[in-house]
Short mmCIF file of C-alpha atoms in Angstrom, two decimals:
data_model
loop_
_atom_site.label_atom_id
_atom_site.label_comp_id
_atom_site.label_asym_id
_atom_site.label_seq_id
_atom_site.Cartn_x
_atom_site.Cartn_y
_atom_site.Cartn_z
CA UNK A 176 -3.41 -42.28 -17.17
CA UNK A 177 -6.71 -42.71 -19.09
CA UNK A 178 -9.02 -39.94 -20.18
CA UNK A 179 -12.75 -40.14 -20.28
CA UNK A 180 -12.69 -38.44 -23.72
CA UNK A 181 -10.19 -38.83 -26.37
CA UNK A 182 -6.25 -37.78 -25.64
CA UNK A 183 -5.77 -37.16 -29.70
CA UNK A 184 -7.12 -39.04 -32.81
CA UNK A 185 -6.09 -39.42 -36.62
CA UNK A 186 -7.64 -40.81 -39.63
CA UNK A 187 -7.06 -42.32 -42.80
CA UNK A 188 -10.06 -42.66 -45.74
CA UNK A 189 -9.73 -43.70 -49.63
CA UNK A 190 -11.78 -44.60 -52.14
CA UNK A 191 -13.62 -47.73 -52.82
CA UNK A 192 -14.56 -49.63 -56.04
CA UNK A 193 -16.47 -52.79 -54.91
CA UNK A 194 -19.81 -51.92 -54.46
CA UNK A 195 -19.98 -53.68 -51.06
CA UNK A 196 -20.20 -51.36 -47.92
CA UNK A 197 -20.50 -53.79 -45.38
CA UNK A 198 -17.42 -55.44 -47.00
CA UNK A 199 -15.42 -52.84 -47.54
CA UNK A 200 -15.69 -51.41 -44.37
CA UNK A 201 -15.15 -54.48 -42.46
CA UNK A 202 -11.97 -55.79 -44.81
CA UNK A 203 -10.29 -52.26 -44.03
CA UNK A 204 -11.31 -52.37 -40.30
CA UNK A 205 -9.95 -55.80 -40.19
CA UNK A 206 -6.74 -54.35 -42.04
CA UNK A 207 -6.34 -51.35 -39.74
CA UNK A 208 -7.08 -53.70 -36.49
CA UNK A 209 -4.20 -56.21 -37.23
CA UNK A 210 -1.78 -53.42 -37.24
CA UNK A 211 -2.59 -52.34 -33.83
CA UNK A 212 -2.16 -56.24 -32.73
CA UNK A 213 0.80 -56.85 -34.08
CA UNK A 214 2.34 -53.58 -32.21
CA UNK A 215 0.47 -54.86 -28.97
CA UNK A 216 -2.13 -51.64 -29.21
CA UNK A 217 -4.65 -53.72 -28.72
CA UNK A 218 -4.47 -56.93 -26.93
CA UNK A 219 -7.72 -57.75 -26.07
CA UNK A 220 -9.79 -60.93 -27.79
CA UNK A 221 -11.29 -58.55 -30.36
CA UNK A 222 -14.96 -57.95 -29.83
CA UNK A 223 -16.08 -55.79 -33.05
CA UNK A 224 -19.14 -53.93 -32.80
CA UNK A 225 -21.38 -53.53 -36.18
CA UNK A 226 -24.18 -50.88 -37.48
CA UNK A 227 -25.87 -50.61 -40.67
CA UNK A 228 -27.71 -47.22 -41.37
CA UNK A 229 -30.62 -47.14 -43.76
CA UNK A 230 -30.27 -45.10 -47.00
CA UNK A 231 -30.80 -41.03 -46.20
CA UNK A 232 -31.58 -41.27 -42.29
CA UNK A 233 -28.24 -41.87 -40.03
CA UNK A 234 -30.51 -42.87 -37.33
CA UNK A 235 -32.60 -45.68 -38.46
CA UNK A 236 -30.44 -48.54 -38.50
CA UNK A 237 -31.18 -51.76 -40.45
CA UNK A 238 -28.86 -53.68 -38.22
CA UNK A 239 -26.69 -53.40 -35.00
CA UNK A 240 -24.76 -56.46 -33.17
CA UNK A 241 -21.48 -57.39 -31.49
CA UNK A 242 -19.67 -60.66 -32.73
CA UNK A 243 -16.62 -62.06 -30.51
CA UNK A 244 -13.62 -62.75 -33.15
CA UNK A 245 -12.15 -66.07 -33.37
CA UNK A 246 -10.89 -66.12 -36.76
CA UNK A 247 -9.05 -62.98 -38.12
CA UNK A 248 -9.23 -63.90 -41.81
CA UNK A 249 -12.52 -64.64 -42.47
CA UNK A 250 -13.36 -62.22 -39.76
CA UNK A 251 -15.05 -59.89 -42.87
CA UNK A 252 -16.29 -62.15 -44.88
CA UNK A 253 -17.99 -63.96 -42.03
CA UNK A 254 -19.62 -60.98 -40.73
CA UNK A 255 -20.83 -59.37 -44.26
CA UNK A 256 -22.89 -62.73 -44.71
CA UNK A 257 -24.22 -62.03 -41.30
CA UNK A 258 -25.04 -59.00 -41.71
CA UNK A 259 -26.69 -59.70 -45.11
CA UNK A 260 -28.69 -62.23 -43.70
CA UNK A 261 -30.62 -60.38 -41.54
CA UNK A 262 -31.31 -57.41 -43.58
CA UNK A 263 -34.95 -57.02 -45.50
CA UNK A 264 -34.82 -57.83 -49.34
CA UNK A 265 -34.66 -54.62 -50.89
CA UNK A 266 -33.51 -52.66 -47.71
CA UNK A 267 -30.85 -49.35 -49.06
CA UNK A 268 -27.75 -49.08 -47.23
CA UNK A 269 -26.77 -45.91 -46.24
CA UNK A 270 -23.83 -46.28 -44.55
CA UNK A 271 -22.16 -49.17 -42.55
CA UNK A 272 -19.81 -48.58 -39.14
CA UNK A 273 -17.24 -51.22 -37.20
CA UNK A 274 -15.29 -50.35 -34.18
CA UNK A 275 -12.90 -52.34 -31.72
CA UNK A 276 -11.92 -50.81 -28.08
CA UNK A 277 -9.60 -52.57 -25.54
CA UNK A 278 -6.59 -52.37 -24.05
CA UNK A 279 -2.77 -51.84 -24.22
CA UNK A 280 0.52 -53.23 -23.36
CA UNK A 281 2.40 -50.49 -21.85
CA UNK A 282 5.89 -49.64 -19.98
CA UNK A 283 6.93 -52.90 -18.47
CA UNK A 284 4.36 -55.32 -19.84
CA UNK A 285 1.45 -53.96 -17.95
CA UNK A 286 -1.95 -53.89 -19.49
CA UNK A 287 -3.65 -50.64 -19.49
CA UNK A 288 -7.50 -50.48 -20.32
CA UNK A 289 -9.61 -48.94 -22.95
CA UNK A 290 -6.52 -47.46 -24.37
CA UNK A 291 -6.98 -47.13 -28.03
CA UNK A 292 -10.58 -47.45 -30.28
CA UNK A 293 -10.15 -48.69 -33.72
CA UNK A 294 -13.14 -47.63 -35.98
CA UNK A 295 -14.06 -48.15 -39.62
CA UNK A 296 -16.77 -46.69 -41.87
CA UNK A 297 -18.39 -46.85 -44.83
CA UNK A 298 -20.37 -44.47 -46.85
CA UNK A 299 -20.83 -44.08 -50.71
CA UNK A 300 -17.81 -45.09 -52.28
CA UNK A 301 -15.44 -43.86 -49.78
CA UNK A 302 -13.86 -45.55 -46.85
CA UNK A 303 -12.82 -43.85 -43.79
CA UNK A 304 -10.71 -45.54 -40.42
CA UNK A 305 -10.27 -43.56 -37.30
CA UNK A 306 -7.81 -44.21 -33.86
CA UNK A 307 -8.30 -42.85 -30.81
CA UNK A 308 -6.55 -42.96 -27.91
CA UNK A 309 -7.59 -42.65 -23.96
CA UNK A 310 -4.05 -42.91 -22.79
CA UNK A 311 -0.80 -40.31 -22.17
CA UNK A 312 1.32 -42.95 -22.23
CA UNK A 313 2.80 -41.48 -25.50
CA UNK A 314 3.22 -38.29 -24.29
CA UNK A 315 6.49 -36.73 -22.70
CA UNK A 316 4.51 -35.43 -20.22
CA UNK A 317 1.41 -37.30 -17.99
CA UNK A 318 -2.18 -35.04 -18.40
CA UNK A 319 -0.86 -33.56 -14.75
CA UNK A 320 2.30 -32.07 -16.29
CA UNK A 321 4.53 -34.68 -14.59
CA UNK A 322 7.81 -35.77 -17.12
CA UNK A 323 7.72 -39.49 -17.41
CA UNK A 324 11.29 -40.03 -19.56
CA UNK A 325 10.70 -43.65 -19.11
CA UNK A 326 7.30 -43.99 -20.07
CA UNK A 327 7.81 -42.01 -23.56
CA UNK A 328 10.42 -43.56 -24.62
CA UNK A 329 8.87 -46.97 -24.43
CA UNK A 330 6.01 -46.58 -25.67
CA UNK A 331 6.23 -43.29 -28.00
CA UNK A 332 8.17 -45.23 -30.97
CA UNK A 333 5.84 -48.14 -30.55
CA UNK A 334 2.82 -45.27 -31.47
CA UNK A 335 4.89 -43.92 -34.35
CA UNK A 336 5.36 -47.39 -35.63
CA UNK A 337 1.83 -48.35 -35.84
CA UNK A 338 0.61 -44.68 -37.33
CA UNK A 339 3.41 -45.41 -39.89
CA UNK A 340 1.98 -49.03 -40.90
CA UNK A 341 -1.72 -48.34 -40.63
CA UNK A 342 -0.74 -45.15 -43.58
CA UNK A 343 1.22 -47.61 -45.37
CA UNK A 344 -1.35 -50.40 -45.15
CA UNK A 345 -4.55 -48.27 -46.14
CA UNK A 346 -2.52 -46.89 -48.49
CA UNK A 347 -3.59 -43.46 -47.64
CA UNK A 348 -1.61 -40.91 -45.14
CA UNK A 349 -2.39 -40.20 -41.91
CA UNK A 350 -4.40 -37.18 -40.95
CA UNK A 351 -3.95 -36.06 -37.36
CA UNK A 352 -7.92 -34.56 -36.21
CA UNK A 353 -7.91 -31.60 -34.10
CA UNK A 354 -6.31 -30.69 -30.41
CA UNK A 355 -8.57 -32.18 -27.99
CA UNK A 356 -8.50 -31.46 -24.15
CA UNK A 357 -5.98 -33.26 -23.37
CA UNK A 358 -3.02 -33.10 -26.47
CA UNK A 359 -2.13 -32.41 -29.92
CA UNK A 360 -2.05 -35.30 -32.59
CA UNK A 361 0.88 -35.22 -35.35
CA UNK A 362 1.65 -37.57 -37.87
CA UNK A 363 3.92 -39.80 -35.71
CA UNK A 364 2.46 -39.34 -32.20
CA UNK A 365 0.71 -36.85 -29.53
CA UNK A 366 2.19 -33.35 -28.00
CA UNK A 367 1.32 -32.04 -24.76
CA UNK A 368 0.23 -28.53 -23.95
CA UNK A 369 2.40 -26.06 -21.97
CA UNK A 370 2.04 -23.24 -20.09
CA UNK A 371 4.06 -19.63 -20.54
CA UNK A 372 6.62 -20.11 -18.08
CA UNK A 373 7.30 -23.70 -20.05
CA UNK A 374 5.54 -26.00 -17.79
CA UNK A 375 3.52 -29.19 -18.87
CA UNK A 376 -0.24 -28.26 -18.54
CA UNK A 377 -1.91 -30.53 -16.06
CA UNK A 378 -4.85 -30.71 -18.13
CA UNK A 379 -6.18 -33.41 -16.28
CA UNK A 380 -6.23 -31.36 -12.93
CA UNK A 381 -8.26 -28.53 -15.61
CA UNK A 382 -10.83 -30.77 -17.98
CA UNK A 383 -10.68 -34.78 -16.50
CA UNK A 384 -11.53 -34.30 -13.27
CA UNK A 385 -14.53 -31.55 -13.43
CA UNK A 386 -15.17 -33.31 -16.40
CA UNK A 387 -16.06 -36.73 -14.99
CA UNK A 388 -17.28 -35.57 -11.36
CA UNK A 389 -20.10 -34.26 -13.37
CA UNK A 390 -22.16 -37.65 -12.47
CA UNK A 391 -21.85 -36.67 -8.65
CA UNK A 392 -23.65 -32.78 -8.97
CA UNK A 393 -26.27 -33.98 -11.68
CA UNK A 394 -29.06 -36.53 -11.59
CA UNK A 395 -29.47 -38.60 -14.58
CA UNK A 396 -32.69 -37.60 -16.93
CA UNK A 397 -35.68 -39.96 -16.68
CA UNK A 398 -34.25 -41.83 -13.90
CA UNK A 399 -35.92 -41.66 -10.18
CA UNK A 400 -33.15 -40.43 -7.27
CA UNK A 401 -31.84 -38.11 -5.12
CA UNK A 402 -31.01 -34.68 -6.56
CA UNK A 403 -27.27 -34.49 -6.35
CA UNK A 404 -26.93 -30.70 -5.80
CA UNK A 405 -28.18 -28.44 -3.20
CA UNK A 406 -28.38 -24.54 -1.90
CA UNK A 407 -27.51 -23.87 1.29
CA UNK A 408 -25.99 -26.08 4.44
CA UNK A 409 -25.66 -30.34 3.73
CA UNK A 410 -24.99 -33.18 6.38
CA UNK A 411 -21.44 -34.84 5.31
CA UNK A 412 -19.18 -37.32 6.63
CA UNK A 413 -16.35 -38.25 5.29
CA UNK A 414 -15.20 -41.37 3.13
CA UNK A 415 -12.04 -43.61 4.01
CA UNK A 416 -9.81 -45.26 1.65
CA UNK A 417 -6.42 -46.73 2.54
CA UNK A 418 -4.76 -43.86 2.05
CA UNK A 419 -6.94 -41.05 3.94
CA UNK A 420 -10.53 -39.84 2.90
CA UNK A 421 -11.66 -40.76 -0.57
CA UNK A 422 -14.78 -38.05 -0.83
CA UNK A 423 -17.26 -36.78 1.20
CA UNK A 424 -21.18 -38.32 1.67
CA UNK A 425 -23.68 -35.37 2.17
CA UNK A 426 -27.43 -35.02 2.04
CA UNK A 427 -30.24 -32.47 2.54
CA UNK A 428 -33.47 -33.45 3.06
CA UNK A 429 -34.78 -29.75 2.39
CA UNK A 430 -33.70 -30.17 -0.97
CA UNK A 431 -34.20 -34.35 -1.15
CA UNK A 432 -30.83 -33.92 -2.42
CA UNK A 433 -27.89 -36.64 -1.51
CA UNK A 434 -24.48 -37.52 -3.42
CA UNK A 435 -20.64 -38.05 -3.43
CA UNK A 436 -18.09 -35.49 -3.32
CA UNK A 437 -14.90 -37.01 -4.40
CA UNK A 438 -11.44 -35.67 -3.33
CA UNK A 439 -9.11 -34.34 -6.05
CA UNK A 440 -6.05 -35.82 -4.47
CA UNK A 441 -8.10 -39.65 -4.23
CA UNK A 442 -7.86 -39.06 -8.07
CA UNK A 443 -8.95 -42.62 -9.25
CA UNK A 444 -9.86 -44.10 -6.01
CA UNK A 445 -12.24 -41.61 -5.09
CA UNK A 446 -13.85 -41.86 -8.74
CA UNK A 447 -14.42 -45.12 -8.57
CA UNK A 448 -15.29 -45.34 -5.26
CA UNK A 449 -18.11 -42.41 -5.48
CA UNK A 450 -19.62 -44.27 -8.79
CA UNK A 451 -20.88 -47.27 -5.85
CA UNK A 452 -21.58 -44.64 -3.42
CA UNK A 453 -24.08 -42.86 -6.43
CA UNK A 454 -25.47 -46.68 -6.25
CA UNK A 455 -26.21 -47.43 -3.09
CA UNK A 456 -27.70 -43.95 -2.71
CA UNK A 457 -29.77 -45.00 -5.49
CA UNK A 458 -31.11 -48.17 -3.59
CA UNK A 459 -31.86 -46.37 -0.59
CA UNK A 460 -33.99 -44.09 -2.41
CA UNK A 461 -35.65 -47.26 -4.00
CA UNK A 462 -36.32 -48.08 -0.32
CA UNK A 463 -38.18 -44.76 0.35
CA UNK A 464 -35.65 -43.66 2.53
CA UNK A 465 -34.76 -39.33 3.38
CA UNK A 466 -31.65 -38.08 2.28
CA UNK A 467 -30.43 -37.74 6.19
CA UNK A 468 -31.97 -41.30 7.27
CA UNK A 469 -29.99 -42.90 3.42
CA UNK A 470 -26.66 -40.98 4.86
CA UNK A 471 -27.09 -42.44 8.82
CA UNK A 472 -27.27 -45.96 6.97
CA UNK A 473 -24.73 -46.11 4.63
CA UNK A 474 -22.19 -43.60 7.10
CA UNK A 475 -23.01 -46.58 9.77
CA UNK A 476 -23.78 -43.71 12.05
CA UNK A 477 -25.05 -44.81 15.52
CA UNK A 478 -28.03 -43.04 17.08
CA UNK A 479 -25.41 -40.59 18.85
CA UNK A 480 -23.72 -39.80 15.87
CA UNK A 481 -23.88 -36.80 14.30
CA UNK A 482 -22.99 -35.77 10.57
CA UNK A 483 -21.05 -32.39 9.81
CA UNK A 484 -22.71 -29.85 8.17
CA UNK A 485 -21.18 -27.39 5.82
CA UNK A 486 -22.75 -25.64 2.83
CA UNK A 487 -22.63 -27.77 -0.43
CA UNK A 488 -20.03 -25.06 -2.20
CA UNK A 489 -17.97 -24.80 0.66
CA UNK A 490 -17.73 -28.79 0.66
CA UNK A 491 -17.03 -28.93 -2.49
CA UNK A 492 -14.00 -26.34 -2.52
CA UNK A 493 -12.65 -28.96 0.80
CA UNK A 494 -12.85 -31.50 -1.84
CA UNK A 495 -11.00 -29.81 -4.20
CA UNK A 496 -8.23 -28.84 -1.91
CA UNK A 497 -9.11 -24.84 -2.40
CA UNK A 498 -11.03 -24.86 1.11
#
C-alpha cells in the first residue's frame, strides 16, 4: 500500500570541506542514490530534480530544473557545471537541494510506485541526505492492520540492507526522524502501531483515507468550480465499478455545490476514480452548467430519471460504511 504522506523517514548529514555546495550536495546525493539502485529501491531511469536558494532568503531561488540521468558518474559533475552556468556572476548561494522519487521492486518482482524519495542538501558546510518512504511493504503489518508474513520477510531485510550501506557509505549513522501517521522508523527498518488489546492499527482506515478524500469536500483556492460541500439535502446517484459502487455523485444547486463521495471499501478504485469525476465536474462548470443539470449529464440520466436525495452528512456516513 502507498501513503499520500510519508510511512517513516531517516537521515544522515556530515560535514563538508570543499567549498562547493552544488557539488557536494549532488556527489553525496549521487552516493546515497546508487545505494538504493543497487538494492532495487529505486528502479526508475533517475530523473533528479535541482534548486539553488539565494544567500539569506530560502525562497528566492537562483535556479530550479529537472535533468533526466544517463550517466551515473559524471551525473554531479555534469550538473554542477549546469547549474553554474546559469547562475549571475556574483550571485551568493545559500543553500542547494537534489531529490529523486520513483518506484520499487517489491514481493515477487512487482513494481510498486512512488515508493521511496531520495533527497540531498546542502547548506554551509554541512551536508544532509534524507529517505522517505510511501510504502508498508516493510512493515509486519499493512497500514489496515492486516499481517502480511510474506511480504515482510521479502522485502524487510532488503530495507535494512540499504539503511545499513547508505550509513556506511556517507560515513555517518543513520538517524530515524519522528513517528509519522502511519509507523515508527528505527535504525534498520519501520514498526507499526498497535492497539491495547495487541492489534495492528489500521491507520490507513484512521489518517489515509480522510486524509486524501479531502480534495472531494474542499474546492481548490483561486480556482473557478463547484463548491464541494453543502448543508442540507443533495441529489446523488451512485457510481459503478466492477466490483459494486465506487462513490456517490451529488449536487445542490441551492448551494452551487457538486462533488464525489468515494466509498471506503472502493479504497483505491474509488480514489482514483473520484479524482476524474472532480474533472469532469470541473468542465461542466466551464460549460455554465447547474450543479443538478452537470449531475443529469455525467449520471446519463434520461428525462424520467430521477436522482436520490439524501442530506450531504448522511451520504457521506453511507460512504463510509457507518450509515
Amino acid at each position: 500500500m502507498i501513503a499520500t504522506t510519508p510511512v517513516a523517514r531517516w537521515t544522515w548529514g556530515r560535514e563538508h570541506q570543499s567549498g562547493d555546495k552544488v557539488l557536494a550536495c549532488l556527489e553525496q546525493h549521487l552516493a546515497a542514490y546508487s545505494v538504493l539502485a543497487r538494492h532495487r529501491l529505486l528502479v526508475d531511469p533517475p530523473r533528479v530534480s535541482v534548486s539553488v536558494h539565494r544567500a539569506g532568503d530560502s525562497n528566492d531561488f537562483l535556479f530550479e530544473g529537472s535533468f533526466d540521468i544517463t550517466e551515473l558518474s559524471s551525473w554531479p559533475q555534469t550538473l554542477n557545471d549546469e547549474v553554474k552556468a546559469a547562475l549571475d556572476a556574483g550571485q551568493k548561494i545559500g543553500g542547494v537541494n537534489a531529490r529523486i522519487s520513483g518506484s520499487a521492486v517489491v514481493l515477487g518482482g512487482t513494481c510498486e510506485e512512488n515508493a521511496f524519495s531520495i533527497g540531498a542538501s546542502a547548506f554551509l558546510d554541512y551536508v544532509s541526505i534524507d529517505l522517505v518512504t510511501f510504502s508498508d511493504a516493510w512493515m509486519p503489518f499493512d497500514l489496515r492492520g492486516c499481517s502480511q508474513p510474506a511480504v515482510h520477510e521479502r522485502n524487510a531485510p532488503r530495507l535494512s540492507a540499504a539503511l545499513r550501506d547508505l550509513s556506511e557509505v556517507l560515513d555517518t549513522e543513520t538517524d530515524p526522524d519522528d513517528p509519522t501517521y502511519f509507523g515508527k522508523p528505527t535504525e534498520t527498518g519501520v514498526e507499526n502501531y498497535f492497539e491495547e488489546d495487541g492489534s495492528a492499527s489500521d491507520v490507513w482506515g484512521s489518517f489515509e483515507i480522510p486524509y486524501r478524500n479531502r480534495v472531494f469536500r474542499h474546492e481548490p483556492r483561486f480556482t473557478p468550480g463547484y463548491k464541494r460541500s453543502a448543508d442540507g439535502v443533495v441529489q446523488y446517484v451512485p457510481v459503478r465499478g466492477w466490483h459494486g459502487v465506487l462513490g456517490y455523485l451529488w449536487a445542490s444547486d441551492a448551494e452551487n455545490a457538486a462533488s464525489f463521495e468515494p466509498r471506503d471499501d472502493a479504497d483505491e478504485d474509488g480514489y482514483k476514480d473520484g479524482l476524474a469525476w472532480l474533472d469532469r465536474l470541473g468542465n461542466a462548470y466551464d460549460r455554465g452548467l447547474s450543479p443538478s443539470h452537470a449531475l443529469a449529464e455525467l449520471a446519463g440520466l434520461s428525462e424520467g430519471d430521477s436522482p436520490d436525495l439524501l442530506d450531504l452528512a448522511s451520504l457521506r456516513e453511507k460512504a463510509s460504511g457507518t450509515h
